[in-house]
Short mmCIF file of C-alpha atoms in Angstrom, two decimals:
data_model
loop_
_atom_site.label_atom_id
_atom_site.label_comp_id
_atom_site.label_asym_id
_atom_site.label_seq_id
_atom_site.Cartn_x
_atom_site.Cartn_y
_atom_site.Cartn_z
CA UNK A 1 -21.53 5.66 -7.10
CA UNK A 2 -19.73 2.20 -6.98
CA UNK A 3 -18.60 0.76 -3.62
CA UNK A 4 -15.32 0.99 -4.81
CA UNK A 5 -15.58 5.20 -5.64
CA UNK A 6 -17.47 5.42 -2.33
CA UNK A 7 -14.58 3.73 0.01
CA UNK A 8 -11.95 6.21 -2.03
CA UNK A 9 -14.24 9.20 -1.54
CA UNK A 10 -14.69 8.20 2.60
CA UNK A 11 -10.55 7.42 2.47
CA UNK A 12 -9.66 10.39 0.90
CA UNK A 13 -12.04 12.34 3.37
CA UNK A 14 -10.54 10.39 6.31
CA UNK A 15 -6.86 11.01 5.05
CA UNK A 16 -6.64 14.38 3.66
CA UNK A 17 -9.56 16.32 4.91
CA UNK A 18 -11.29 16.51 1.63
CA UNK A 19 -11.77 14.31 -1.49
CA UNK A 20 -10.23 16.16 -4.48
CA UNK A 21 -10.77 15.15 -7.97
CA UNK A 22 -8.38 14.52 -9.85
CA UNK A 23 -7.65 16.38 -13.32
CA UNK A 24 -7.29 15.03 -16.79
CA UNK A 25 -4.25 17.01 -16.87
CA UNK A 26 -1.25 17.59 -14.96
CA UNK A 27 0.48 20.43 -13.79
CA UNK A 28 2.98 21.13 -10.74
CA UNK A 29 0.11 23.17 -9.23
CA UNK A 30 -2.12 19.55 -9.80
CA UNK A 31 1.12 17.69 -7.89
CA UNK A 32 -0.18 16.51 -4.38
CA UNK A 33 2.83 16.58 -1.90
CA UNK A 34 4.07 13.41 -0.07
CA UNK A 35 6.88 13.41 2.51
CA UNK A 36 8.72 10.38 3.96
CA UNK A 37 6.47 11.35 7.14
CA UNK A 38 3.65 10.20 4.83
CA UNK A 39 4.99 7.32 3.73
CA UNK A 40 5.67 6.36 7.51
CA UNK A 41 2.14 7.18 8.65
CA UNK A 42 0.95 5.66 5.42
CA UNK A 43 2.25 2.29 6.04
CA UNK A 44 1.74 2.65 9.66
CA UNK A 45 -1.70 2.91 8.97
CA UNK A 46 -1.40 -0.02 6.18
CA UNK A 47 -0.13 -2.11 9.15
CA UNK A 48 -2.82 -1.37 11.47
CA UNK A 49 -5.82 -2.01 8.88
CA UNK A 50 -4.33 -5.55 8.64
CA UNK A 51 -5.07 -6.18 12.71
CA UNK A 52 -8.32 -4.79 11.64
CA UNK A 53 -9.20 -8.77 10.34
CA UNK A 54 -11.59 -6.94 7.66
CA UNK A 55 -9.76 -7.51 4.36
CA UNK A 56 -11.02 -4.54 2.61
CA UNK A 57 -9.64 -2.19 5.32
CA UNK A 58 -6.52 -3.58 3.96
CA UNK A 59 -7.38 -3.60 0.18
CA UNK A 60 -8.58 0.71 0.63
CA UNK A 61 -4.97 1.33 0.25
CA UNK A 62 -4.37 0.14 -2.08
CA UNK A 63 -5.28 1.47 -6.60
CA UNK A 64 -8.11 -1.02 -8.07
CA UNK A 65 -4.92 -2.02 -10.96
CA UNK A 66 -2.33 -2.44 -8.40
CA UNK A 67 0.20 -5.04 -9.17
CA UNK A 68 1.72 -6.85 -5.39
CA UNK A 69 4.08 -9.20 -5.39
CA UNK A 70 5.28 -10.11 -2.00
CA UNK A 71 7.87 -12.74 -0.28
CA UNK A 72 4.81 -14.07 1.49
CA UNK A 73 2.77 -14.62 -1.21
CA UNK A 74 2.90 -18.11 -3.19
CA UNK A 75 2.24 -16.27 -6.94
CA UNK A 76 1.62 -12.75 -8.02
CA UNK A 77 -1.23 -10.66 -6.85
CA UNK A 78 -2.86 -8.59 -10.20
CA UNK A 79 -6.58 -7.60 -9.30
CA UNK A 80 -8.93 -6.57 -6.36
CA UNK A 81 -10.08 -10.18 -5.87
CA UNK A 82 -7.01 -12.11 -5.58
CA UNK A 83 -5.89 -9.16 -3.13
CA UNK A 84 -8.60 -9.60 -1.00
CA UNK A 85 -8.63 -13.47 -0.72
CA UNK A 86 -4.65 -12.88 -0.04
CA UNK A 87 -5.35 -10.52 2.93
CA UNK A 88 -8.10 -12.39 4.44
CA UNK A 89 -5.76 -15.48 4.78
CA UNK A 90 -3.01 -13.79 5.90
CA UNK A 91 -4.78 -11.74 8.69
CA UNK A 92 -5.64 -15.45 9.78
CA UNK A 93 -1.92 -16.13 10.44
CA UNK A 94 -1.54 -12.99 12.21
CA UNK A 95 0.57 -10.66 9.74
CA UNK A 96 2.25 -8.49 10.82
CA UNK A 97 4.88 -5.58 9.12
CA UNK A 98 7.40 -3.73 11.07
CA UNK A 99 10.00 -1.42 9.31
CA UNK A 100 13.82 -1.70 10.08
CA UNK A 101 15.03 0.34 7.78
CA UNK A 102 14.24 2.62 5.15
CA UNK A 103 15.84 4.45 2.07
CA UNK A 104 15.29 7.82 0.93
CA UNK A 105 11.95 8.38 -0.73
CA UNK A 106 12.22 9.06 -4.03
CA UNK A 107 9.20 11.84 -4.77
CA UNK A 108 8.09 12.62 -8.28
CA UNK A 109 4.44 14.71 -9.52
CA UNK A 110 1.36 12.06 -7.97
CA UNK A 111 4.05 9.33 -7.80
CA UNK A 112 6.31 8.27 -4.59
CA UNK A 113 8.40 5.16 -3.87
CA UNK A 114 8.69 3.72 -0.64
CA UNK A 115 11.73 1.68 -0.08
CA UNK A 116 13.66 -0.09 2.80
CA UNK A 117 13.39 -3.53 5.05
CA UNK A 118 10.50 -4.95 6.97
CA UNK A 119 10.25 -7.71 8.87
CA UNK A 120 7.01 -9.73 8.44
CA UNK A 121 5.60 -11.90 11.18
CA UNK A 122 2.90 -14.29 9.41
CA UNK A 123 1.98 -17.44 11.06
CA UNK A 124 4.37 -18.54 13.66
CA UNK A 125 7.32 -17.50 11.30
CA UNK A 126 9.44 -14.08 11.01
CA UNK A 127 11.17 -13.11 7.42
CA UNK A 128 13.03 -10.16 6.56
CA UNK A 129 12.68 -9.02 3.20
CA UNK A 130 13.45 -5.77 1.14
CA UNK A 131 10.48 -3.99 0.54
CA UNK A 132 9.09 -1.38 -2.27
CA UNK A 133 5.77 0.62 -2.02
CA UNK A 134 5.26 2.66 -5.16
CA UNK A 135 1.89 5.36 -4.27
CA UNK A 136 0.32 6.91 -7.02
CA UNK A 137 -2.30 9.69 -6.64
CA UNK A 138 -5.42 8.21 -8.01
CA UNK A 139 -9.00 10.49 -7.54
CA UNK A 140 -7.06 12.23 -5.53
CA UNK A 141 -5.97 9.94 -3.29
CA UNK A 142 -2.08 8.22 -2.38
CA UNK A 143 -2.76 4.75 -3.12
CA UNK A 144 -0.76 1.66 -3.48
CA UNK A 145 0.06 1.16 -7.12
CA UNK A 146 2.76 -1.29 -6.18
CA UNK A 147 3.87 -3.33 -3.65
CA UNK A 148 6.90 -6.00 -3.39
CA UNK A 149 8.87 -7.51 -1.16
CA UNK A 150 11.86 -9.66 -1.47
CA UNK A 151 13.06 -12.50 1.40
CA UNK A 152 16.54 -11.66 2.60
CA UNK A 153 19.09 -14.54 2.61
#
Protein backbone atom coordinates (compact mmCIF):
# COMPACT_ATOMS: atom_id res chain seq x y z
CA UNK A 1 0.00 0.00 0.00
CA UNK A 2 1.34 3.51 -1.05
CA UNK A 3 1.77 6.26 1.58
CA UNK A 4 -0.66 8.07 -0.15
CA UNK A 5 -3.61 4.96 0.10
CA UNK A 6 -2.37 4.49 3.68
CA UNK A 7 -2.97 8.33 4.93
CA UNK A 8 -6.66 7.99 3.05
CA UNK A 9 -7.31 4.62 4.67
CA UNK A 10 -6.09 6.20 8.47
CA UNK A 11 -8.32 9.59 7.34
CA UNK A 12 -11.17 7.87 6.36
CA UNK A 13 -10.90 5.69 9.64
CA UNK A 14 -10.36 8.89 11.68
CA UNK A 15 -13.35 10.72 9.90
CA UNK A 16 -16.04 8.32 9.32
CA UNK A 17 -15.45 5.39 11.55
CA UNK A 18 -14.55 3.04 8.82
CA UNK A 19 -12.73 3.15 5.43
CA UNK A 20 -15.25 2.16 2.71
CA UNK A 21 -14.29 1.35 -0.74
CA UNK A 22 -15.51 2.87 -3.15
CA UNK A 23 -17.52 1.16 -6.16
CA UNK A 24 -16.90 1.21 -9.85
CA UNK A 25 -20.42 2.08 -10.06
CA UNK A 26 -22.80 4.43 -8.71
CA UNK A 27 -26.01 4.22 -7.27
CA UNK A 28 -28.09 6.48 -4.70
CA UNK A 29 -27.59 3.61 -2.22
CA UNK A 30 -23.44 4.14 -3.17
CA UNK A 31 -24.18 8.21 -2.42
CA UNK A 32 -22.30 9.10 0.89
CA UNK A 33 -24.28 11.95 2.67
CA UNK A 34 -22.71 15.40 3.43
CA UNK A 35 -24.50 18.19 5.32
CA UNK A 36 -23.45 21.86 5.62
CA UNK A 37 -22.53 20.61 9.33
CA UNK A 38 -19.86 18.63 7.41
CA UNK A 39 -18.69 21.08 5.43
CA UNK A 40 -18.29 23.33 8.66
CA UNK A 41 -16.47 20.64 10.64
CA UNK A 42 -14.67 19.78 7.44
CA UNK A 43 -13.04 23.03 6.99
CA UNK A 44 -12.82 23.54 10.62
CA UNK A 45 -10.71 20.72 10.71
CA UNK A 46 -8.87 21.95 7.30
CA UNK A 47 -8.07 25.08 9.39
CA UNK A 48 -6.70 23.41 12.30
CA UNK A 49 -4.31 20.89 10.28
CA UNK A 50 -2.72 24.12 8.93
CA UNK A 51 -1.59 25.24 12.80
CA UNK A 52 -0.47 21.72 12.75
CA UNK A 53 3.01 23.23 10.76
CA UNK A 54 3.16 19.55 9.12
CA UNK A 55 2.22 20.21 5.48
CA UNK A 56 0.81 16.90 4.76
CA UNK A 57 -1.75 17.21 7.62
CA UNK A 58 -2.88 19.89 5.38
CA UNK A 59 -2.44 18.14 1.94
CA UNK A 60 -4.78 14.69 3.62
CA UNK A 61 -7.69 16.75 2.69
CA UNK A 62 -7.32 17.22 0.07
CA UNK A 63 -7.87 14.35 -3.73
CA UNK A 64 -4.19 13.47 -5.15
CA UNK A 65 -5.72 15.49 -8.78
CA UNK A 66 -7.05 18.38 -6.95
CA UNK A 67 -6.87 21.59 -8.80
CA UNK A 68 -6.42 24.97 -5.93
CA UNK A 69 -6.28 28.14 -6.95
CA UNK A 70 -6.29 30.60 -4.18
CA UNK A 71 -6.03 34.63 -3.67
CA UNK A 72 -2.91 33.84 -1.69
CA UNK A 73 -1.24 31.92 -3.99
CA UNK A 74 1.17 33.62 -6.71
CA UNK A 75 0.10 30.85 -9.72
CA UNK A 76 -2.12 27.84 -9.80
CA UNK A 77 -1.68 24.85 -7.62
CA UNK A 78 -2.24 21.36 -10.01
CA UNK A 79 -0.42 18.36 -8.17
CA UNK A 80 0.53 16.93 -4.67
CA UNK A 81 3.99 18.56 -4.82
CA UNK A 82 3.34 22.05 -5.61
CA UNK A 83 0.52 21.72 -2.80
CA UNK A 84 2.76 20.73 -0.34
CA UNK A 85 5.64 23.25 -0.98
CA UNK A 86 2.54 25.90 -0.98
CA UNK A 87 1.40 24.82 2.53
CA UNK A 88 4.69 24.51 4.08
CA UNK A 89 5.40 28.23 3.21
CA UNK A 90 2.35 29.46 4.13
CA UNK A 91 2.15 27.75 7.61
CA UNK A 92 5.50 29.82 7.95
CA UNK A 93 3.52 33.10 7.68
CA UNK A 94 1.02 31.91 10.02
CA UNK A 95 -2.22 31.19 7.80
CA UNK A 96 -4.91 31.33 9.01
CA UNK A 97 -8.90 30.83 7.55
CA UNK A 98 -11.88 32.04 9.34
CA UNK A 99 -15.41 31.89 7.68
CA UNK A 100 -17.75 35.01 7.60
CA UNK A 101 -20.17 33.88 5.64
CA UNK A 102 -21.42 31.07 3.83
CA UNK A 103 -23.97 30.10 1.01
CA UNK A 104 -26.13 27.23 0.83
CA UNK A 105 -24.35 23.99 0.05
CA UNK A 106 -25.17 22.75 -2.99
CA UNK A 107 -25.21 18.61 -2.44
CA UNK A 108 -25.17 16.25 -5.38
CA UNK A 109 -24.29 11.96 -5.34
CA UNK A 110 -20.21 11.92 -3.88
CA UNK A 111 -20.00 15.63 -4.89
CA UNK A 112 -20.61 18.88 -2.53
CA UNK A 113 -19.71 22.55 -2.99
CA UNK A 114 -18.72 24.66 -0.31
CA UNK A 115 -19.25 28.29 -0.87
CA UNK A 116 -19.13 31.65 1.07
CA UNK A 117 -16.32 34.34 2.47
CA UNK A 118 -13.25 33.77 4.53
CA UNK A 119 -10.97 35.92 5.74
CA UNK A 120 -7.31 34.77 5.50
CA UNK A 121 -4.64 35.98 7.88
CA UNK A 122 -1.14 35.04 6.17
CA UNK A 123 1.87 36.89 7.19
CA UNK A 124 1.17 40.08 8.93
CA UNK A 125 -1.68 40.79 6.34
CA UNK A 126 -5.64 40.04 6.44
CA UNK A 127 -7.67 39.56 2.91
CA UNK A 128 -11.13 38.74 2.42
CA UNK A 129 -11.88 36.74 -0.45
CA UNK A 130 -14.87 34.61 -1.80
CA UNK A 131 -14.20 31.19 -1.36
CA UNK A 132 -15.30 27.68 -3.14
CA UNK A 133 -14.52 24.13 -1.77
CA UNK A 134 -15.80 21.52 -4.18
CA UNK A 135 -15.47 17.68 -2.03
CA UNK A 136 -15.67 14.75 -3.98
CA UNK A 137 -15.93 11.24 -2.44
CA UNK A 138 -12.79 9.54 -3.47
CA UNK A 139 -12.03 5.70 -1.77
CA UNK A 140 -14.55 6.58 0.16
CA UNK A 141 -13.50 9.49 1.54
CA UNK A 142 -14.83 13.63 1.23
CA UNK A 143 -11.84 15.12 -0.15
CA UNK A 144 -10.93 18.38 -1.62
CA UNK A 145 -11.26 18.18 -5.37
CA UNK A 146 -11.25 21.93 -5.58
CA UNK A 147 -10.39 24.79 -3.88
CA UNK A 148 -10.46 28.72 -4.86
CA UNK A 149 -10.59 31.75 -3.48
CA UNK A 150 -11.04 35.14 -4.87
CA UNK A 151 -9.64 38.68 -3.05
CA UNK A 152 -12.56 40.98 -2.40
CA UNK A 153 -12.16 44.63 -3.57
Amino acid sequence: MTNRKLALAVLATILAGTATPALATTTTKDCKPFSAADARDRFDRWNASLASGTADAVALWYAPDAKLQLAIADKPINDQRALRQFYEGAMLKGLKADVKERKPLEVACNVATDRGVVEYTHGGKTVKAEFKKVYEVQNGVWLIKEHQSTVLR
